[in-house]
Coordinates of N, CA and C in Angstrom, one line a residue:
M1 N 18.9 -155.2 -20.7 CA 19.7 -154.0 -20.6 C 20.0 -153.4 -21.9
V2 N 20.5 -154.3 -22.9 CA 20.9 -153.7 -24.1 C 19.8 -153.2 -24.9
F3 N 18.7 -154.0 -24.9 CA 17.5 -153.5 -25.6 C 16.9 -152.2 -25.0
A4 N 16.9 -152.0 -23.8 CA 16.5 -150.8 -23.0 C 17.3 -149.6 -23.6
L5 N 18.6 -149.8 -23.5 CA 19.5 -148.7 -24.0 C 19.1 -148.4 -25.5
L6 N 19.0 -149.4 -26.3 CA 18.7 -149.2 -27.8 C 17.5 -148.5 -27.8
K7 N 16.4 -148.7 -27.2 CA 15.3 -148.2 -27.0 C 15.4 -146.7 -26.7
Y8 N 16.0 -146.5 -25.8 CA 16.3 -145.1 -25.3 C 17.0 -144.2 -26.3
G9 N 18.0 -144.9 -26.9 CA 18.8 -144.1 -27.9 C 18.0 -143.9 -29.2
L10 N 17.2 -144.6 -29.7 CA 16.3 -144.5 -30.8 C 14.9 -143.8 -30.6
S11 N 14.7 -143.4 -29.2 CA 13.4 -142.8 -28.9 C 13.6 -141.2 -29.2
K12 N 12.6 -140.7 -29.7 CA 12.7 -139.2 -30.0 C 12.2 -138.4 -28.8
A13 N 11.8 -139.1 -27.7 CA 11.3 -138.5 -26.5 C 12.3 -138.2 -25.5
Y14 N 13.6 -138.8 -25.7 CA 14.6 -138.7 -24.7 C 14.9 -137.1 -24.6
P15 N 15.3 -136.8 -23.3 CA 15.7 -135.4 -23.1 C 17.0 -134.9 -23.6
A16 N 17.0 -133.6 -24.2 CA 18.0 -133.1 -24.9 C 19.2 -132.8 -23.7
R17 N 20.4 -132.9 -24.0 CA 21.5 -132.7 -23.1 C 21.9 -131.2 -23.3
E18 N 21.7 -130.5 -22.3 CA 22.1 -129.0 -22.4 C 23.4 -128.8 -22.0
E19 N 24.1 -129.6 -21.4 CA 25.5 -129.5 -20.8 C 26.6 -129.6 -22.0
I20 N 26.1 -130.1 -23.2 CA 27.0 -130.3 -24.3 C 27.2 -129.0 -24.9
P21 N 28.3 -128.4 -25.1 CA 28.5 -127.1 -25.7 C 28.3 -127.1 -27.2
R22 N 27.8 -126.1 -27.8 CA 27.4 -126.0 -29.2 C 28.9 -126.0 -29.9
T23 N 28.9 -126.5 -31.1 CA 30.1 -126.4 -31.8 C 30.3 -125.1 -32.5
P24 N 31.5 -124.5 -32.3 CA 31.7 -123.2 -32.9 C 31.7 -123.1 -34.4
D25 N 31.4 -122.0 -34.9 CA 31.4 -121.8 -36.4 C 32.8 -121.8 -36.8
L26 N 33.1 -122.3 -38.1 CA 34.5 -122.4 -38.6 C 34.8 -121.2 -39.1
K27 N 36.1 -120.9 -38.9 CA 36.8 -119.6 -39.5 C 37.0 -119.9 -41.0
S28 N 37.3 -118.7 -41.7 CA 37.5 -118.7 -43.1 C 38.9 -119.3 -43.5
H29 N 39.8 -119.1 -42.5 CA 41.4 -119.6 -42.6 C 41.8 -119.8 -41.2
Y30 N 42.9 -120.6 -41.2 CA 43.7 -121.0 -39.9 C 45.1 -120.9 -40.2
D31 N 45.9 -120.5 -39.2 CA 47.3 -120.5 -39.1 C 47.9 -121.9 -39.1
V32 N 47.3 -122.7 -38.3 CA 48.0 -124.1 -38.1 C 46.7 -125.2 -38.1
V33 N 47.0 -126.2 -38.7 CA 46.0 -127.3 -38.7 C 46.7 -128.6 -38.2
I34 N 46.1 -129.1 -37.2 CA 46.7 -130.4 -36.5 C 45.7 -131.5 -36.9
I35 N 46.3 -132.5 -37.6 CA 45.5 -133.7 -38.1 C 46.0 -134.9 -37.2
G36 N 45.0 -135.6 -36.7 CA 45.4 -136.8 -35.9 C 46.2 -136.5 -34.6
G37 N 45.6 -135.6 -33.8 CA 46.2 -135.3 -32.5 C 45.9 -136.3 -31.3
G38 N 45.2 -137.3 -31.6 CA 44.9 -138.3 -30.5 C 46.1 -139.1 -30.2
G39 N 46.1 -139.5 -29.0 CA 47.3 -140.5 -28.7 C 46.8 -142.0 -28.7
G40 N 47.6 -142.8 -29.0 CA 47.0 -144.3 -28.9 C 47.5 -145.1 -29.9

């Protein structure tokens, strides 16, 4: 199982995931910057 997953991850033939949204372009400036917003 682990080797099959590793082989799949390193393969160049695996299908691209279209449901992942594109990262938006960064703005030149921001009003607020939040660092470390994760809980845990």
